[in-house]
mmCIF file of C-alpha atoms in Angstrom:
data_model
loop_
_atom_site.group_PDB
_atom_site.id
_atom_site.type_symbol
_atom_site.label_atom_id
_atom_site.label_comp_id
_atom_site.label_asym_id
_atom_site.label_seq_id
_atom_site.Cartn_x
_atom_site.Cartn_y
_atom_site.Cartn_z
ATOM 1 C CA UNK A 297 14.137 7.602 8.089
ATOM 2 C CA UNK A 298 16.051 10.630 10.024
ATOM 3 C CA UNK A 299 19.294 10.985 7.227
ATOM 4 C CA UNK A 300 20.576 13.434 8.973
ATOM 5 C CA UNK A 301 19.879 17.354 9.282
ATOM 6 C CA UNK A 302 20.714 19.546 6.191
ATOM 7 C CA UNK A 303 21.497 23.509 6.564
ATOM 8 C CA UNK A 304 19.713 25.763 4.151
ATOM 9 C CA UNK A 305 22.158 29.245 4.138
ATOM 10 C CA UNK A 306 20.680 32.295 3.131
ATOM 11 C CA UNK A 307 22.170 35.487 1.908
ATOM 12 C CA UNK A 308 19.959 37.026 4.308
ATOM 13 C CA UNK A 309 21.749 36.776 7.747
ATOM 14 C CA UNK A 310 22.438 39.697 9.833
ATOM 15 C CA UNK A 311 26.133 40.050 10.387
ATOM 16 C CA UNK A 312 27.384 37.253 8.627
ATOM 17 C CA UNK A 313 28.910 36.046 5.668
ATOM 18 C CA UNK A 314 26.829 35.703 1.993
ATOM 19 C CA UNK A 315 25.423 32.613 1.220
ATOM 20 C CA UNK A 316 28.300 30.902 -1.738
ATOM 21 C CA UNK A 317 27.084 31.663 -5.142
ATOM 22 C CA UNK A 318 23.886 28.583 -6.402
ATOM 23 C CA UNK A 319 26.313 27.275 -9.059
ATOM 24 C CA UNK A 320 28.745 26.096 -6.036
ATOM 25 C CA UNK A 321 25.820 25.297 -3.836
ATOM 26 C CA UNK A 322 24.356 22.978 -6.504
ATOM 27 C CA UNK A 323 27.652 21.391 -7.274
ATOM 28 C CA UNK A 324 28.581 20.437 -3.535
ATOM 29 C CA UNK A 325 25.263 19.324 -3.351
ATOM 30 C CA UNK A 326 24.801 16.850 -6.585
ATOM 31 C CA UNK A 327 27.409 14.445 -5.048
ATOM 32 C CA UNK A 328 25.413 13.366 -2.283
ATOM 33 C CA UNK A 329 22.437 13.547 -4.703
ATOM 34 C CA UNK A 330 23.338 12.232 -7.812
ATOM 35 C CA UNK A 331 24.942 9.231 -6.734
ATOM 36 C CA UNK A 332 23.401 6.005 -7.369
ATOM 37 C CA UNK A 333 23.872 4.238 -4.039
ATOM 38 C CA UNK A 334 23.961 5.314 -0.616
ATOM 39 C CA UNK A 335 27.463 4.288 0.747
ATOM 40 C CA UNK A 336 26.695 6.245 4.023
ATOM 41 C CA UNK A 337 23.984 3.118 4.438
ATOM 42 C CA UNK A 338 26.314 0.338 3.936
ATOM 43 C CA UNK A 339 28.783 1.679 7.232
ATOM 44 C CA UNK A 340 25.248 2.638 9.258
ATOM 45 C CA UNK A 341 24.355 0.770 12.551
ATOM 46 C CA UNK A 342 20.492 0.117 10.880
ATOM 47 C CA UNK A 343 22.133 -1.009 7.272
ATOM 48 C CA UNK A 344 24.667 -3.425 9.590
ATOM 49 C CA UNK A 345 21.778 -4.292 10.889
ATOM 50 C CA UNK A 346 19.396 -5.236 8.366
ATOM 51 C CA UNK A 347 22.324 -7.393 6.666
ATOM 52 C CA UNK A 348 22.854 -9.615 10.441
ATOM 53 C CA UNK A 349 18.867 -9.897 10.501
ATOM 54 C CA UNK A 350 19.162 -11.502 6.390
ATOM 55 C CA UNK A 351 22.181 -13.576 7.487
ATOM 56 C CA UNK A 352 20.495 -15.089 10.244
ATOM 57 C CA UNK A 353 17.288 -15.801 8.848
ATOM 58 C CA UNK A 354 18.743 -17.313 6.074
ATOM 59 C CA UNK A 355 20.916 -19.462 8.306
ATOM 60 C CA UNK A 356 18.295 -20.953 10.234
ATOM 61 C CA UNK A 357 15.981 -21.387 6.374
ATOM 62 C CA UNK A 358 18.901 -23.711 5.274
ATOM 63 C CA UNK A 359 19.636 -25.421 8.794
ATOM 64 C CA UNK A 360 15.754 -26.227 8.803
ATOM 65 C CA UNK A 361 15.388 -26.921 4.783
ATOM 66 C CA UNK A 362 18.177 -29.659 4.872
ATOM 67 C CA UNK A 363 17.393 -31.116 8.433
ATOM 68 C CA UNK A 364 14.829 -34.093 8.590
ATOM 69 C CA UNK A 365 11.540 -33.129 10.154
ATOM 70 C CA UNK A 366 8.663 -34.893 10.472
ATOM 71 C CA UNK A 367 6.125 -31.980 11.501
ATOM 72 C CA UNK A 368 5.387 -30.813 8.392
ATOM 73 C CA UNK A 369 2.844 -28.344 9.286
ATOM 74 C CA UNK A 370 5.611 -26.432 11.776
ATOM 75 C CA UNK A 371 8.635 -26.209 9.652
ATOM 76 C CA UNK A 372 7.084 -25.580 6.262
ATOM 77 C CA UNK A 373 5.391 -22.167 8.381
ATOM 78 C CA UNK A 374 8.626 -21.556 9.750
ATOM 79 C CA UNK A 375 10.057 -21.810 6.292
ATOM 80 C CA UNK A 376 7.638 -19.452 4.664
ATOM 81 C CA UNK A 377 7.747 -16.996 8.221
ATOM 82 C CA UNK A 378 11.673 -16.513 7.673
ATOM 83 C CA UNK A 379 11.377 -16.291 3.416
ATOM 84 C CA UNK A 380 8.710 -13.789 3.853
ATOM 85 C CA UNK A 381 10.407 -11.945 6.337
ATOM 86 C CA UNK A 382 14.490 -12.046 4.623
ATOM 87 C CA UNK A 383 12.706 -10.682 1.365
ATOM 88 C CA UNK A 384 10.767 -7.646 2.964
ATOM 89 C CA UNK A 385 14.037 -7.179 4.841
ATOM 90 C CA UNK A 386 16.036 -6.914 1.434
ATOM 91 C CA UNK A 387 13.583 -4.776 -0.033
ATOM 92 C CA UNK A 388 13.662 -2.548 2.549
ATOM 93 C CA UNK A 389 17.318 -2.826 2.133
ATOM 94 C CA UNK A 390 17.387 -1.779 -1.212
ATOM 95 C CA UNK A 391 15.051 1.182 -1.245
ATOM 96 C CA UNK A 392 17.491 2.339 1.350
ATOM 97 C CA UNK A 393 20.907 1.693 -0.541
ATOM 98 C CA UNK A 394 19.456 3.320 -3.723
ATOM 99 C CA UNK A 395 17.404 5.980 -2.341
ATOM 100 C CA UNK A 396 14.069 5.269 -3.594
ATOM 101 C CA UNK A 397 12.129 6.746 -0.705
ATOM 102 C CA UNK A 398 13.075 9.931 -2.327
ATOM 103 C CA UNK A 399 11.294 9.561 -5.369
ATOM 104 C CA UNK A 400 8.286 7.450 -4.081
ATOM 105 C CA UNK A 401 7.435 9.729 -1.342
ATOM 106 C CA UNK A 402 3.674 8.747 -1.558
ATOM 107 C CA UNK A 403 4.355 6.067 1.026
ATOM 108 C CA UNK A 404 5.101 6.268 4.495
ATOM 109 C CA UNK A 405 8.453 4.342 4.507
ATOM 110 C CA UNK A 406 8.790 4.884 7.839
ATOM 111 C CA UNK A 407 5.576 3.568 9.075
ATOM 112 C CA UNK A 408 5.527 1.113 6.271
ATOM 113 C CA UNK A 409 9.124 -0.612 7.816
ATOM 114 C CA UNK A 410 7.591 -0.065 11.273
ATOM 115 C CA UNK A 411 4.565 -2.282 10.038
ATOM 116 C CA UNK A 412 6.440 -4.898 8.286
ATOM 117 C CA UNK A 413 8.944 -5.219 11.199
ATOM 118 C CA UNK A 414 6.214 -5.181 13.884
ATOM 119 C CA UNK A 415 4.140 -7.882 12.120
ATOM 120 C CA UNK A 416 7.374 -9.771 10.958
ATOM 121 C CA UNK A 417 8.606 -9.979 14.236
ATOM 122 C CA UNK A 418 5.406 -11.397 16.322
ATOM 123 C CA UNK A 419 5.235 -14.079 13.171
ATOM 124 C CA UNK A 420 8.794 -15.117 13.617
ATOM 125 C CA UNK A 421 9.006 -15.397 17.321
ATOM 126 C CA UNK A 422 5.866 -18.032 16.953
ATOM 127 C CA UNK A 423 7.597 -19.781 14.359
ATOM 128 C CA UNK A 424 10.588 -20.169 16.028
ATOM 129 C CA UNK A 425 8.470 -21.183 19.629
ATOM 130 C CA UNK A 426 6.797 -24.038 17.434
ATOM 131 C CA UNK A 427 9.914 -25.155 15.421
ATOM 132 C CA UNK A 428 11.756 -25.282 18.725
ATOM 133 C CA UNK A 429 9.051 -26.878 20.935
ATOM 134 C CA UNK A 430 9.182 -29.493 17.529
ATOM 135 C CA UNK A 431 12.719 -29.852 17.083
ATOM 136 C CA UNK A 432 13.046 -33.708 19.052
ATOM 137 C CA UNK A 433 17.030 -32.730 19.859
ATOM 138 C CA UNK A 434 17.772 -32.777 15.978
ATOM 139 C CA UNK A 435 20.672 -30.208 15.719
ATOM 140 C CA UNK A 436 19.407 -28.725 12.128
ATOM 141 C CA UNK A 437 16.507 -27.891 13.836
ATOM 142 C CA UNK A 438 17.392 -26.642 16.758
ATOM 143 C CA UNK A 439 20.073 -24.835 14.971
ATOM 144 C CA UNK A 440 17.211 -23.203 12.948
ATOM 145 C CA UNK A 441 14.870 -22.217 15.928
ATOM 146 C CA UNK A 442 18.159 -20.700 17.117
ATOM 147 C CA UNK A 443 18.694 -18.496 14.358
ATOM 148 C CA UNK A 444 14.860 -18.124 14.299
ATOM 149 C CA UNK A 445 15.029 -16.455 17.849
ATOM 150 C CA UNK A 446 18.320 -14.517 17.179
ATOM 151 C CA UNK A 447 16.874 -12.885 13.780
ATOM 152 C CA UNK A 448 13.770 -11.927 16.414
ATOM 153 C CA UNK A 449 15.625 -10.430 18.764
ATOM 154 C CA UNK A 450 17.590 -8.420 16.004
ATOM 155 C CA UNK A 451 14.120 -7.281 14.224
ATOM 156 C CA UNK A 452 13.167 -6.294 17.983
ATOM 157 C CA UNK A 453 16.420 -4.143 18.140
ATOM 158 C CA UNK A 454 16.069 -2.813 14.428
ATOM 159 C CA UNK A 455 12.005 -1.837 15.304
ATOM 160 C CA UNK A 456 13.256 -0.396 18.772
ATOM 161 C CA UNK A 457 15.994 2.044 17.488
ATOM 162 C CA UNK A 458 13.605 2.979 13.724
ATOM 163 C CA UNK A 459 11.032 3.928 16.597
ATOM 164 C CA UNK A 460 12.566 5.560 18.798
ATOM 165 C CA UNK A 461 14.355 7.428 15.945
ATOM 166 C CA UNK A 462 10.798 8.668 14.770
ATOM 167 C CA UNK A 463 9.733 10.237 18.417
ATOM 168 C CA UNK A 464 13.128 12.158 18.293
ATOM 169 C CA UNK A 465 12.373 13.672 15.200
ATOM 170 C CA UNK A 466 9.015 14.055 15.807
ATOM 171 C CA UNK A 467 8.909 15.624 19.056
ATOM 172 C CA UNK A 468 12.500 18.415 17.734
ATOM 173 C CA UNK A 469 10.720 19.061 14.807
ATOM 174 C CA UNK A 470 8.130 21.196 16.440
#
């Protein structure tokens, strides 16, 4: 969860201006702080995201819930595959829009996401293989294994880019 880099001045420098005083330091720094809700997140790539993957899954939830099936077993896992999956995407959501990785920094939220997303993903693409392979040309259904495979391919591009954000830091951080 790379946030971006902060600078930490010191008064210390050789040759360059003091450090501004802590009062001014603190107060420039509460805004981005203090607030409630990350707006920043909303207008990011991996908030945009997360809020296409929700939209889709819950698309193809309804085009499958109010379609008529007869392979029970199939759609009721695809069902519970793209549930499961839009709620740990919305709580992942939140704990990003209000910040609470901050405070519960006992857990590895970026392996934690990585794990959801990994295990999500592999789950969803062999829902949406069986609800499509089941879908008899009924357009709810194959409107649902649609959105199935487009929410997959979005969880693909949402793992991809958290991953290859966590080698980047890793590998500069040293």
């Amino acid at each position: 969860m790379s946030h971006g880099a902060r600078v930490i001045r010191t008064g210390m420098s050789s040759g360059g201006p003091a450090a501004p005083p802590a009062a001014s330091v603190a107060s420039s720094s509460a805004g981005s702080d203090g607030e409630l809700m990350d707006g920043a997140y909303f207008r990011s790539c991996a908030g945009m995201l997360k809020v296409a993957q929700m939209i889709s899954l819950l698309i193809g939830f309804i085009s499958v819930n109010n379609s008529q099936w007869t392979d029970y077993s199939a759609y009721s896992f695809f069902q519970i595959v793209t549930m499961c999956d839009l709620v740990m995407i919305l709580f992942f959501y939140v704990i990003h829009i209000f910040r609470i990785y901050r405070k519960l920094t006992c857990v590895s939220w970026p392996l934690a996401e990585f794990l959801h997303y990994l295990i999500g993903t592999i789950l969803l693409l062999i829902g949406s293989i069986v609800a499509a392979a089941k879908s008899y040309n009924l357009t709810g259904l194959v409107a649902g294994a649609t959105f199935g495979f487009l929410a997959t391919i979005l969880c693909v591009l949402s793992m991809w880019s958290s991953y290859k954000v966590s080698c980047i830091t890793q590998s500069t951080s040293k």
